[in-house]
C-alpha positions as YAML, in Angstrom:
chain: A
units: angstrom
residues:
- id: 1
  name: MET
  ca: [-66.45, 35.01, 14.28]
- id: 2
  name: LYS
  ca: [-64.17, 37.97, 13.87]
- id: 3
  name: THR
  ca: [-61.29, 37.61, 10.92]
- id: 4
  name: THR
  ca: [-56.67, 38.22, 11.47]
- id: 5
  name: LEU
  ca: [-55.78, 39.88, 9.09]
- id: 6
  name: THR
  ca: [-53.68, 36.89, 9.29]
- id: 7
  name: HIS
  ca: [-56.51, 35.17, 7.96]
- id: 8
  name: ARG
  ca: [-57.13, 37.01, 4.92]
- id: 9
  name: ILE
  ca: [-52.77, 37.04, 3.73]
- id: 10
  name: PRO
  ca: [-52.38, 34.34, 1.62]
- id: 11
  name: ARG
  ca: [-50.62, 30.55, 2.86]
- id: 12
  name: LEU
  ca: [-47.39, 31.49, 0.45]
- id: 13
  name: VAL
  ca: [-47.02, 35.53, 1.26]
- id: 14
  name: VAL
  ca: [-46.28, 34.10, 5.02]
- id: 15
  name: ALA
  ca: [-44.59, 31.51, 4.56]
- id: 16
  name: SER
  ca: [-42.46, 33.50, 2.49]
- id: 17
  name: ALA
  ca: [-41.82, 35.83, 5.18]
- id: 18
  name: LEU
  ca: [-41.13, 33.69, 7.74]
- id: 19
  name: PHE
  ca: [-38.29, 32.48, 5.88]
- id: 20
  name: ALA
  ca: [-36.87, 35.68, 5.17]
- id: 21
  name: LEU
  ca: [-37.01, 36.08, 9.22]
- id: 22
  name: ALA
  ca: [-35.39, 33.32, 10.26]
- id: 23
  name: SER
  ca: [-32.68, 33.57, 7.05]
- id: 24
  name: THR
  ca: [-32.29, 36.58, 8.11]
- id: 25
  name: ALA
  ca: [-31.98, 35.67, 11.79]
- id: 26
  name: LEU
  ca: [-29.62, 32.72, 10.62]
- id: 27
  name: LEU
  ca: [-27.34, 35.70, 8.67]
- id: 28
  name: TRP
  ca: [-27.52, 37.77, 11.97]
- id: 29
  name: SER
  ca: [-26.14, 34.78, 14.01]
- id: 30
  name: ALA
  ca: [-23.29, 34.49, 11.64]
- id: 31
  name: ALA
  ca: [-22.03, 37.75, 10.93]
- id: 32
  name: SER
  ca: [-22.31, 38.27, 15.24]
- id: 33
  name: HIS
  ca: [-20.22, 35.12, 15.15]
- id: 34
  name: ALA
  ca: [-17.38, 36.67, 12.40]
- id: 35
  name: ALA
  ca: [-17.29, 39.08, 15.00]
- id: 36
  name: ASP
  ca: [-16.98, 37.05, 17.75]
- id: 37
  name: ALA
  ca: [-13.47, 36.05, 15.86]
- id: 38
  name: PRO
  ca: [-10.90, 37.56, 14.31]
- id: 39
  name: THR
  ca: [-9.10, 37.11, 10.82]
- id: 40
  name: VAL
  ca: [-5.14, 36.45, 12.40]
- id: 41
  name: ILE
  ca: [-3.51, 35.95, 16.46]
- id: 42
  name: ARG
  ca: [-0.52, 37.76, 16.25]
- id: 43
  name: ILE
  ca: [1.84, 36.64, 19.26]
- id: 44
  name: GLY
  ca: [5.13, 37.58, 20.10]
- id: 45
  name: SER
  ca: [7.96, 36.22, 21.90]
- id: 46
  name: PRO
  ca: [11.46, 36.99, 22.73]
- id: 47
  name: ASP
  ca: [13.50, 34.97, 19.87]
- id: 48
  name: LEU
  ca: [15.55, 33.06, 20.91]
- id: 49
  name: GLY
  ca: [16.57, 30.20, 19.36]
- id: 50
  name: THR
  ca: [19.63, 29.87, 17.52]
- id: 51
  name: ALA
  ca: [21.20, 28.58, 14.39]
- id: 52
  name: GLY
  ca: [18.21, 30.41, 12.35]
- id: 53
  name: LYS
  ca: [15.46, 28.86, 14.45]
- id: 54
  name: PRO
  ca: [13.14, 31.71, 15.72]
- id: 55
  name: SER
  ca: [11.58, 30.17, 19.27]
- id: 56
  name: ALA
  ca: [10.51, 30.27, 22.37]
- id: 57
  name: SER
  ca: [12.64, 28.51, 23.45]
- id: 58
  name: ALA
  ca: [11.88, 25.47, 25.68]
- id: 59
  name: GLY
  ca: [8.72, 24.96, 27.24]
- id: 60
  name: PRO
  ca: [5.02, 24.63, 26.11]
- id: 61
  name: LEU
  ca: [4.96, 27.39, 23.29]
- id: 62
  name: THR
  ca: [7.65, 25.58, 21.48]
- id: 63
  name: VAL
  ca: [5.81, 22.10, 22.06]
- id: 64
  name: VAL
  ca: [2.11, 23.93, 20.69]
- id: 65
  name: GLN
  ca: [4.89, 25.51, 17.85]
- id: 66
  name: SER
  ca: [5.89, 23.28, 17.47]
- id: 67
  name: HIS
  ca: [3.27, 20.32, 16.33]
- id: 68
  name: LYS
  ca: [1.28, 23.57, 14.68]
- id: 69
  name: TRP
  ca: [-1.82, 23.24, 17.58]
- id: 70
  name: LEU
  ca: [-3.33, 26.38, 17.73]
- id: 71
  name: GLU
  ca: [-2.71, 26.66, 13.29]
- id: 72
  name: GLN
  ca: [-5.26, 23.30, 13.71]
- id: 73
  name: GLU
  ca: [-7.27, 24.35, 16.73]
- id: 74
  name: PHE
  ca: [-8.10, 27.56, 14.26]
- id: 75
  name: ALA
  ca: [-8.16, 26.74, 10.56]
- id: 76
  name: LYS
  ca: [-11.76, 25.42, 10.78]
- id: 77
  name: ASP
  ca: [-12.32, 29.66, 11.42]
- id: 78
  name: GLY
  ca: [-10.05, 30.75, 8.97]
- id: 79
  name: ILE
  ca: [-7.79, 33.13, 11.85]
- id: 80
  name: LYS
  ca: [-4.73, 32.89, 11.10]
- id: 81
  name: ILE
  ca: [-1.83, 31.93, 13.37]
- id: 82
  name: GLU
  ca: [1.19, 35.11, 13.04]
- id: 83
  name: TRP
  ca: [4.42, 34.60, 15.13]
- id: 84
  name: ASN
  ca: [6.22, 37.26, 15.49]
- id: 85
  name: PHE
  ca: [9.76, 37.02, 17.21]
- id: 86
  name: PHE
  ca: [12.12, 39.74, 18.72]
- id: 87
  name: ARG
  ca: [15.74, 39.62, 19.24]
- id: 88
  name: GLY
  ca: [14.55, 42.62, 21.41]
- id: 89
  name: ALA
  ca: [13.37, 40.32, 23.51]
- id: 90
  name: GLY
  ca: [11.00, 41.47, 26.76]
- id: 91
  name: PRO
  ca: [11.69, 46.33, 25.17]
- id: 92
  name: ALA
  ca: [10.65, 45.14, 21.00]
- id: 93
  name: ILE
  ca: [7.76, 42.90, 22.74]
- id: 94
  name: ALA
  ca: [6.63, 46.04, 24.73]
- id: 95
  name: GLU
  ca: [6.62, 48.74, 22.08]
- id: 96
  name: GLY
  ca: [4.16, 46.44, 19.46]
- id: 97
  name: LEU
  ca: [1.88, 46.56, 22.44]
- id: 98
  name: ALA
  ca: [1.65, 49.90, 22.70]
- id: 99
  name: ALA
  ca: [2.13, 49.54, 19.22]
- id: 100
  name: LYS
  ca: [-1.67, 47.59, 19.56]
- id: 101
  name: GLN
  ca: [0.36, 45.03, 16.82]
- id: 102
  name: LEU
  ca: [0.19, 41.73, 19.44]
- id: 103
  name: ASP
  ca: [-2.67, 39.98, 20.31]
- id: 104
  name: VAL
  ca: [-1.38, 37.89, 22.91]
- id: 105
  name: VAL
  ca: [2.26, 37.46, 23.69]
- id: 106
  name: PHE
  ca: [5.55, 35.11, 26.08]
- id: 107
  name: LEU
  ca: [7.87, 36.69, 28.80]
- id: 108
  name: GLY
  ca: [9.69, 37.15, 31.08]
- id: 109
  name: ASP
  ca: [8.91, 38.02, 34.76]
- id: 110
  name: LEU
  ca: [10.11, 40.63, 34.61]
- id: 111
  name: ALA
  ca: [10.02, 42.07, 31.26]
- id: 112
  name: SER
  ca: [6.06, 41.13, 31.78]
- id: 113
  name: VAL
  ca: [6.45, 43.68, 34.46]
- id: 114
  name: ILE
  ca: [7.96, 46.35, 34.00]
- id: 115
  name: GLY
  ca: [4.74, 46.63, 31.07]
- id: 116
  name: ARG
  ca: [2.29, 46.71, 33.14]
- id: 117
  name: ALA
  ca: [3.89, 48.60, 35.98]
- id: 118
  name: ARG
  ca: [4.08, 51.36, 32.80]
- id: 119
  name: GLY
  ca: [0.36, 51.20, 31.96]
- id: 120
  name: LEU
  ca: [0.24, 48.20, 29.19]
- id: 121
  name: PRO
  ca: [-3.48, 46.38, 28.84]
- id: 122
  name: THR
  ca: [-2.42, 43.43, 29.68]
- id: 123
  name: GLN
  ca: [-3.39, 40.36, 31.46]
- id: 124
  name: TYR
  ca: [-1.69, 37.01, 32.50]
- id: 125
  name: ILE
  ca: [-3.83, 34.16, 31.31]
- id: 126
  name: PHE
  ca: [-0.99, 31.02, 31.59]
- id: 127
  name: ALA
  ca: [1.71, 30.15, 33.45]
- id: 128
  name: SER
  ca: [4.27, 28.62, 30.80]
- id: 129
  name: GLY
  ca: [7.06, 28.05, 33.39]
- id: 130
  name: ARG
  ca: [8.33, 28.74, 36.35]
- id: 131
  name: GLY
  ca: [11.31, 28.40, 37.87]
- id: 132
  name: SER
  ca: [14.28, 27.81, 35.63]
- id: 133
  name: ASN
  ca: [17.70, 29.44, 35.71]
- id: 134
  name: SER
  ca: [20.26, 32.03, 34.14]
- id: 135
  name: TYR
  ca: [23.91, 31.21, 33.03]
- id: 136
  name: LEU
  ca: [27.20, 33.56, 33.39]
- id: 137
  name: ALA
  ca: [29.19, 32.90, 30.07]
- id: 138
  name: THR
  ca: [33.22, 34.97, 30.20]
- id: 139
  name: ALA
  ca: [35.60, 35.40, 27.16]
- id: 140
  name: PRO
  ca: [37.96, 32.74, 26.23]
- id: 141
  name: GLY
  ca: [41.48, 33.10, 29.49]
- id: 142
  name: VAL
  ca: [38.73, 35.74, 31.25]
- id: 143
  name: ASP
  ca: [39.09, 34.64, 34.90]
- id: 144
  name: ILE
  ca: [36.11, 34.72, 36.62]
- id: 145
  name: LYS
  ca: [35.54, 32.00, 39.76]
- id: 146
  name: THR
  ca: [33.26, 34.13, 41.90]
- id: 147
  name: VAL
  ca: [30.84, 36.54, 42.16]
- id: 148
  name: ALA
  ca: [33.28, 38.73, 43.53]
- id: 149
  name: ASP
  ca: [35.60, 38.59, 40.82]
- id: 150
  name: LEU
  ca: [32.64, 40.42, 38.05]
- id: 151
  name: LYS
  ca: [33.58, 43.70, 40.04]
- id: 152
  name: GLY
  ca: [35.08, 46.17, 37.38]
- id: 153
  name: LYS
  ca: [34.48, 43.79, 34.61]
- id: 154
  name: LYS
  ca: [32.74, 44.26, 31.28]
- id: 155
  name: ILE
  ca: [28.96, 42.25, 31.49]
- id: 156
  name: SER
  ca: [27.11, 42.67, 28.43]
- id: 157
  name: VAL
  ca: [22.98, 41.71, 29.89]
- id: 158
  name: LEU
  ca: [19.77, 42.39, 27.96]
- id: 159
  name: LYS
  ca: [17.56, 45.08, 30.19]
- id: 160
  name: GLY
  ca: [14.46, 45.27, 30.31]
- id: 161
  name: THR
  ca: [14.35, 41.33, 30.29]
- id: 162
  name: ALA
  ca: [13.75, 38.65, 32.94]
- id: 163
  name: TYR
  ca: [17.59, 38.73, 32.92]
- id: 164
  name: GLN
  ca: [18.57, 41.46, 34.49]
- id: 165
  name: ARG
  ca: [16.86, 41.05, 38.28]
- id: 166
  name: PRO
  ca: [18.26, 37.58, 38.83]
- id: 167
  name: PHE
  ca: [21.73, 39.10, 37.54]
- id: 168
  name: ASP
  ca: [20.85, 42.35, 39.65]
- id: 169
  name: ASN
  ca: [20.87, 39.85, 42.78]
- id: 170
  name: LEU
  ca: [23.65, 38.27, 42.38]
- id: 171
  name: LEU
  ca: [25.93, 41.26, 42.34]
- id: 172
  name: ALA
  ca: [24.14, 42.12, 44.91]
- id: 173
  name: SER
  ca: [25.07, 38.20, 47.00]
- id: 174
  name: ALA
  ca: [28.46, 39.79, 47.27]
- id: 175
  name: GLY
  ca: [28.50, 44.16, 48.08]
- id: 176
  name: LEU
  ca: [28.58, 44.82, 44.49]
- id: 177
  name: THR
  ca: [25.55, 46.75, 42.31]
- id: 178
  name: GLU
  ca: [25.83, 47.50, 38.00]
- id: 179
  name: LYS
  ca: [27.83, 50.78, 39.38]
- id: 180
  name: ASP
  ca: [30.79, 47.83, 39.91]
- id: 181
  name: VAL
  ca: [30.31, 46.69, 36.94]
- id: 182
  name: LYS
  ca: [31.14, 47.69, 32.75]
- id: 183
  name: LEU
  ca: [27.30, 47.06, 31.91]
- id: 184
  name: ILE
  ca: [26.92, 46.69, 28.25]
- id: 185
  name: ASN
  ca: [22.65, 46.43, 27.26]
- id: 186
  name: LEU
  ca: [23.13, 43.91, 24.39]
- id: 187
  name: ASP
  ca: [21.09, 41.58, 22.53]
- id: 188
  name: TRP
  ca: [21.35, 37.82, 22.89]
- id: 189
  name: PRO
  ca: [22.55, 37.55, 19.86]
- id: 190
  name: SER
  ca: [25.03, 40.32, 19.84]
- id: 191
  name: SER
  ca: [26.58, 38.92, 22.96]
- id: 192
  name: LYS
  ca: [27.08, 35.85, 21.59]
- id: 193
  name: THR
  ca: [29.62, 37.38, 19.50]
- id: 194
  name: ALA
  ca: [30.92, 39.91, 21.34]
- id: 195
  name: VAL
  ca: [31.98, 37.12, 23.90]
- id: 196
  name: VAL
  ca: [33.33, 35.58, 21.76]
- id: 197
  name: SER
  ca: [35.41, 37.74, 20.17]
- id: 198
  name: LYS
  ca: [36.50, 38.80, 23.41]
- id: 199
  name: ASP
  ca: [35.20, 42.35, 23.12]
- id: 200
  name: ILE
  ca: [33.53, 41.86, 26.38]
- id: 201
  name: ASP
  ca: [34.56, 39.93, 29.37]
- id: 202
  name: ALA
  ca: [30.93, 38.16, 30.27]
- id: 203
  name: THR
  ca: [28.07, 37.80, 29.11]
- id: 204
  name: PHE
  ca: [24.43, 37.04, 31.37]
- id: 205
  name: GLY
  ca: [21.76, 34.85, 29.69]
- id: 206
  name: GLY
  ca: [19.94, 31.95, 29.46]
- id: 207
  name: SER
  ca: [20.83, 27.88, 28.46]
- id: 208
  name: ASP
  ca: [21.46, 28.38, 25.11]
- id: 209
  name: LEU
  ca: [24.46, 30.26, 26.46]
- id: 210
  name: PHE
  ca: [26.35, 26.66, 26.35]
- id: 211
  name: LEU
  ca: [26.49, 26.75, 22.04]
- id: 212
  name: LEU
  ca: [29.43, 28.94, 22.97]
- id: 213
  name: LYS
  ca: [31.87, 26.32, 25.00]
- id: 214
  name: ASP
  ca: [32.94, 24.89, 22.23]
- id: 215
  name: LYS
  ca: [34.67, 28.29, 21.50]
- id: 216
  name: GLY
  ca: [36.69, 28.54, 24.57]
- id: 217
  name: VAL
  ca: [33.56, 29.79, 25.93]
- id: 218
  name: ASN
  ca: [33.40, 28.66, 29.16]
- id: 219
  name: ILE
  ca: [30.05, 29.25, 31.69]
- id: 220
  name: PRO
  ca: [31.85, 28.94, 35.36]
- id: 221
  name: LEU
  ca: [28.62, 31.35, 37.27]
- id: 222
  name: SER
  ca: [24.93, 29.84, 37.86]
- id: 223
  name: THR
  ca: [22.12, 30.92, 39.84]
- id: 224
  name: LYS
  ca: [21.31, 27.34, 39.90]
- id: 225
  name: GLY
  ca: [20.24, 26.03, 43.27]
- id: 226
  name: ARG
  ca: [20.26, 29.79, 44.17]
- id: 227
  name: GLY
  ca: [16.93, 30.67, 45.70]
- id: 228
  name: PRO
  ca: [13.60, 31.94, 44.64]
- id: 229
  name: ALA
  ca: [15.46, 35.15, 44.14]
- id: 230
  name: PHE
  ca: [17.34, 33.94, 41.60]
- id: 231
  name: LYS
  ca: [14.43, 32.56, 39.62]
- id: 232
  name: ILE
  ca: [12.58, 33.07, 36.61]
- id: 233
  name: ASP
  ca: [9.08, 32.34, 35.97]
- id: 234
  name: ALA
  ca: [7.19, 32.64, 32.11]
- id: 235
  name: GLY
  ca: [3.91, 34.33, 31.35]
- id: 236
  name: VAL
  ca: [1.30, 34.44, 27.92]
- id: 237
  name: LEU
  ca: [0.36, 38.23, 28.33]
- id: 238
  name: ALA
  ca: [-3.62, 38.97, 26.32]
- id: 239
  name: THR
  ca: [-4.00, 42.55, 25.80]
- id: 240
  name: GLU
  ca: [-7.68, 43.63, 27.95]
- id: 241
  name: ASP
  ca: [-9.09, 44.93, 24.31]
- id: 242
  name: PHE
  ca: [-8.48, 40.28, 22.57]
- id: 243
  name: ILE
  ca: [-10.17, 39.27, 25.62]
- id: 244
  name: ALA
  ca: [-13.35, 41.74, 25.60]
- id: 245
  name: LYS
  ca: [-13.49, 41.29, 22.79]
- id: 246
  name: TYR
  ca: [-13.24, 37.26, 22.41]
- id: 247
  name: PRO
  ca: [-12.71, 35.51, 25.46]
- id: 248
  name: GLU
  ca: [-13.73, 32.24, 23.26]
- id: 249
  name: VAL
  ca: [-10.72, 32.10, 21.46]
- id: 250
  name: THR
  ca: [-9.06, 33.06, 23.97]
- id: 251
  name: ALA
  ca: [-10.62, 29.83, 25.63]
- id: 252
  name: ARG
  ca: [-9.77, 27.66, 22.93]
- id: 253
  name: LEU
  ca: [-5.74, 29.25, 22.87]
- id: 254
  name: VAL
  ca: [-5.13, 28.57, 25.98]
- id: 255
  name: LYS
  ca: [-6.51, 25.13, 25.71]
- id: 256
  name: GLN
  ca: [-4.10, 24.30, 23.51]
- id: 257
  name: LEU
  ca: [-0.90, 25.92, 25.77]
- id: 258
  name: VAL
  ca: [-2.28, 23.66, 28.69]
- id: 259
  name: ARG
  ca: [-2.18, 20.09, 26.60]
- id: 260
  name: ALA
  ca: [1.54, 22.04, 25.73]
- id: 261
  name: ALA
  ca: [1.93, 21.96, 29.78]
- id: 262
  name: HIS
  ca: [1.04, 18.86, 29.69]
- id: 263
  name: PHE
  ca: [3.20, 16.94, 27.43]
- id: 264
  name: ALA
  ca: [6.60, 19.20, 28.45]
- id: 265
  name: SER
  ca: [5.33, 18.07, 31.88]
- id: 266
  name: GLN
  ca: [5.70, 14.45, 32.36]
- id: 267
  name: GLU
  ca: [8.85, 12.62, 32.99]
- id: 268
  name: SER
  ca: [8.17, 9.93, 30.08]
- id: 269
  name: ASN
  ca: [8.75, 12.81, 27.16]
- id: 270
  name: ARG
  ca: [11.09, 14.01, 28.53]
- id: 271
  name: GLU
  ca: [14.06, 12.85, 25.89]
- id: 272
  name: ALA
  ca: [11.45, 13.59, 23.36]
- id: 273
  name: PHE
  ca: [10.57, 17.08, 25.11]
- id: 274
  name: ILE
  ca: [14.64, 17.50, 24.81]
- id: 275
  name: LYS
  ca: [14.57, 16.23, 21.64]
- id: 276
  name: LEU
  ca: [12.16, 18.56, 19.82]
- id: 277
  name: SER
  ca: [13.11, 21.16, 21.63]
- id: 278
  name: VAL
  ca: [16.69, 21.14, 20.90]
- id: 279
  name: GLU
  ca: [15.84, 20.51, 17.59]
- id: 280
  name: HIS
  ca: [13.17, 23.56, 16.81]
- id: 281
  name: SER
  ca: [15.28, 25.93, 18.53]
- id: 282
  name: GLY
  ca: [18.55, 25.69, 17.15]
- id: 283
  name: ASN
  ca: [19.91, 25.48, 21.24]
- id: 284
  name: PRO
  ca: [21.90, 22.89, 23.29]
- id: 285
  name: GLU
  ca: [22.07, 19.98, 23.54]
- id: 286
  name: LEU
  ca: [24.37, 19.99, 26.84]
- id: 287
  name: GLY
  ca: [22.59, 23.03, 28.00]
- id: 288
  name: ILE
  ca: [18.58, 22.11, 27.76]
- id: 289
  name: ARG
  ca: [19.59, 19.10, 29.62]
- id: 290
  name: SER
  ca: [21.93, 21.00, 32.10]
- id: 291
  name: GLU
  ca: [18.70, 23.47, 32.64]
- id: 292
  name: PHE
  ca: [16.47, 20.09, 33.06]
- id: 293
  name: GLU
  ca: [18.87, 18.46, 35.12]
- id: 294
  name: GLY
  ca: [17.66, 17.16, 38.48]
- id: 295
  name: GLU
  ca: [13.83, 19.38, 37.77]
- id: 296
  name: ASN
  ca: [11.07, 18.17, 38.50]
- id: 297
  name: LEU
  ca: [8.85, 19.36, 34.32]
- id: 298
  name: LYS
  ca: [5.98, 18.42, 36.53]
- id: 299
  name: GLU
  ca: [6.34, 21.39, 38.86]
- id: 300
  name: ARG
  ca: [8.51, 23.74, 36.11]
- id: 301
  name: PHE
  ca: [5.77, 23.33, 33.78]
- id: 302
  name: SER
  ca: [2.75, 23.85, 35.75]
- id: 303
  name: PRO
  ca: [-0.12, 26.18, 33.83]
- id: 304
  name: LEU
  ca: [-1.62, 27.11, 37.19]
- id: 305
  name: ILE
  ca: [-2.14, 30.04, 38.30]
- id: 306
  name: ASP
  ca: [-1.74, 29.96, 41.87]
- id: 307
  name: GLU
  ca: [-1.13, 31.50, 44.83]
- id: 308
  name: ASP
  ca: [1.84, 30.49, 44.26]
- id: 309
  name: LEU
  ca: [2.36, 32.66, 41.22]
- id: 310
  name: VAL
  ca: [1.35, 36.04, 42.31]
- id: 311
  name: ALA
  ca: [3.88, 35.80, 45.50]
- id: 312
  name: ASP
  ca: [6.45, 34.48, 42.75]
- id: 313
  name: TYR
  ca: [4.87, 37.82, 41.02]
- id: 314
  name: GLN
  ca: [4.79, 40.49, 43.91]
- id: 315
  name: ARG
  ca: [8.00, 39.91, 44.62]
- id: 316
  name: VAL
  ca: [9.28, 40.41, 41.62]
- id: 317
  name: VAL
  ca: [7.15, 43.37, 41.35]
- id: 318
  name: ASP
  ca: [8.46, 44.43, 45.02]
- id: 319
  name: GLU
  ca: [12.00, 43.81, 43.86]
- id: 320
  name: GLY
  ca: [12.08, 45.79, 40.45]
- id: 321
  name: LEU
  ca: [10.86, 48.99, 43.54]
- id: 322
  name: LYS
  ca: [14.12, 47.93, 45.02]
- id: 323
  name: LEU
  ca: [16.81, 47.94, 42.67]
- id: 324
  name: GLY
  ca: [15.11, 51.29, 40.23]
- id: 325
  name: LEU
  ca: [13.67, 48.08, 37.25]
- id: 326
  name: ILE
  ca: [10.12, 49.45, 37.96]
- id: 327
  name: LYS
  ca: [9.22, 53.24, 39.29]
- id: 328
  name: GLN
  ca: [5.61, 51.97, 40.67]
- id: 329
  name: GLY
  ca: [4.22, 49.08, 41.40]
- id: 330
  name: PHE
  ca: [0.04, 47.77, 40.51]
- id: 331
  name: ALA
  ca: [-1.77, 45.60, 41.81]
- id: 332
  name: VAL
  ca: [-0.71, 42.16, 41.01]
- id: 333
  name: LYS
  ca: [-3.30, 39.82, 41.98]
- id: 334
  name: GLU
  ca: [-6.11, 41.52, 39.53]
- id: 335
  name: TRP
  ca: [-3.38, 41.41, 37.10]
- id: 336
  name: PHE
  ca: [-3.64, 37.32, 36.46]
- id: 337
  name: ALA
  ca: [-7.06, 35.98, 34.91]
- id: 338
  name: PRO
  ca: [-6.66, 32.80, 36.37]
- id: 339
  name: GLN
  ca: [-10.16, 31.32, 34.54]
- id: 340
  name: PHE
  ca: [-8.81, 30.63, 31.24]
- id: 341
  name: VAL
  ca: [-6.21, 28.13, 32.57]
- id: 342
  name: GLN
  ca: [-8.17, 26.55, 35.14]
- id: 343
  name: GLN
  ca: [-11.33, 25.61, 32.64]
- id: 344
  name: ALA
  ca: [-9.14, 23.75, 29.71]
- id: 345
  name: VAL
  ca: [-7.86, 21.96, 32.52]
- id: 346
  name: LYS
  ca: [-11.11, 21.24, 33.51]
- id: 347
  name: ASP
  ca: [-12.18, 19.75, 30.13]
- id: 348
  name: LEU
  ca: [-8.93, 18.44, 29.75]
- id: 349
  name: LYS
  ca: [-9.44, 16.22, 32.45]
- id: 350
  name: LEU
  ca: [-6.45, 17.51, 33.59]
- id: 351
  name: GLU
  ca: [-8.07, 18.40, 38.20]
- id: 352
  name: LYS
  ca: [-5.87, 16.21, 39.60]
- id: 353
  name: PHE
  ca: [-2.47, 16.36, 37.42]
- id: 354
  name: TRP
  ca: [-1.21, 19.48, 38.73]
- id: 355
  name: THR
  ca: [-0.80, 20.14, 42.31]
- id: 356
  name: GLU
  ca: [-1.96, 23.93, 43.50]
- id: 357
  name: LEU
  ca: [-0.09, 25.91, 45.69]
- id: 358
  name: ASP
  ca: [-0.78, 28.59, 48.83]
- id: 359
  name: ALA
  ca: [1.73, 31.31, 49.06]
- id: 360
  name: GLN
  ca: [4.62, 29.59, 50.79]
- id: 361
  name: GLY
  ca: [4.77, 27.13, 47.91]
- id: 362
  name: GLN
  ca: [3.05, 24.32, 49.70]
- id: 363
  name: ALA
  ca: [0.82, 21.64, 48.80]
- id: 364
  name: VAL
  ca: [-3.54, 23.90, 48.92]
- id: 365
  name: GLY
  ca: [-5.28, 21.51, 52.16]
- id: 366
  name: LYS
  ca: [-3.02, 19.47, 53.33]
- id: 367
  name: ALA
  ca: [0.73, 19.91, 54.59]
- id: 368
  name: ALA
  ca: [3.28, 19.52, 52.57]
- id: 369
  name: LYS
  ca: [7.16, 20.73, 52.37]
- id: 370
  name: PRO
  ca: [7.53, 24.04, 50.81]
- id: 371
  name: LYS
  ca: [8.71, 23.55, 47.52]
- id: 372
  name: ALA
  ca: [12.29, 24.11, 46.08]
- id: 373
  name: LYS
  ca: [12.62, 27.12, 43.53]
...
């Protein structure tokens, strides 16, 4: 009988060789796994908090941040979560993305659209809020009751943020443009100081402006109930590079965000959500309550990337081009990466919790009245 080479090698040597081979395979596997995970996830958000409390304001990100769900999720892998809050909001975050200093960002619709239109390599991975409102706060003693009264007034708006589009649309409703007012580009903390000190006549922004009411500031106008052109959507974007390198990490991150959206969407959690938002952001309870009064929380915080959401962002692109806020459009639908939310909803067994909507705001698969936005 022919004797093979293996038969001539001592069994101990063979065993040692097999052990070494197995160990090498394990080391390669461990190295490969390590390569599939970052050491830190760098998150960027506009600073929508007050009183020295950096915050992404009232929404799923605040729920995640306050409960430290991301930190808990990734602690076992040694992945750190780095939160970065920017007073300069969208424009400052765009600079961070361009410099490759951020991986995941939270932005309002116009700011994210401007970044994409300018070539920032992002993808939209999670809807963090739909249909938020804007408010006009006037300096003590300034008499503004209607949109027409804004003509000739000195008004601050942080350009390049989601508030610029509804402000321009508000002006247009009275036949005005930015050229008909003395528009001042100020960040939100500076705007609050300026309106209280009467250096400007008014400022346009979010519900945190209610904080100024006890300083003699009035809030005579808002976009509430004015229709889709005046509403603001917000979402979470990740860089294309981060998603390509770490798809599993991206999926786990989105799962925690969907978990937070589920918490914020439940009517039974309304009071707990408002309390958490007030405590964590430092923003006034009156403003947060006013913002969510009469709102369907399940619609407001639906994370689904459906046709309705895509249509909303297409509207932002179209109006941005019309108003001169962006110079070129892009393929909006291709920008979205819905697979992460879809998987998270399935994993969390929430398939029947939120309603998927078509481009007309109607429930998919059945006749429904248009959604109030």
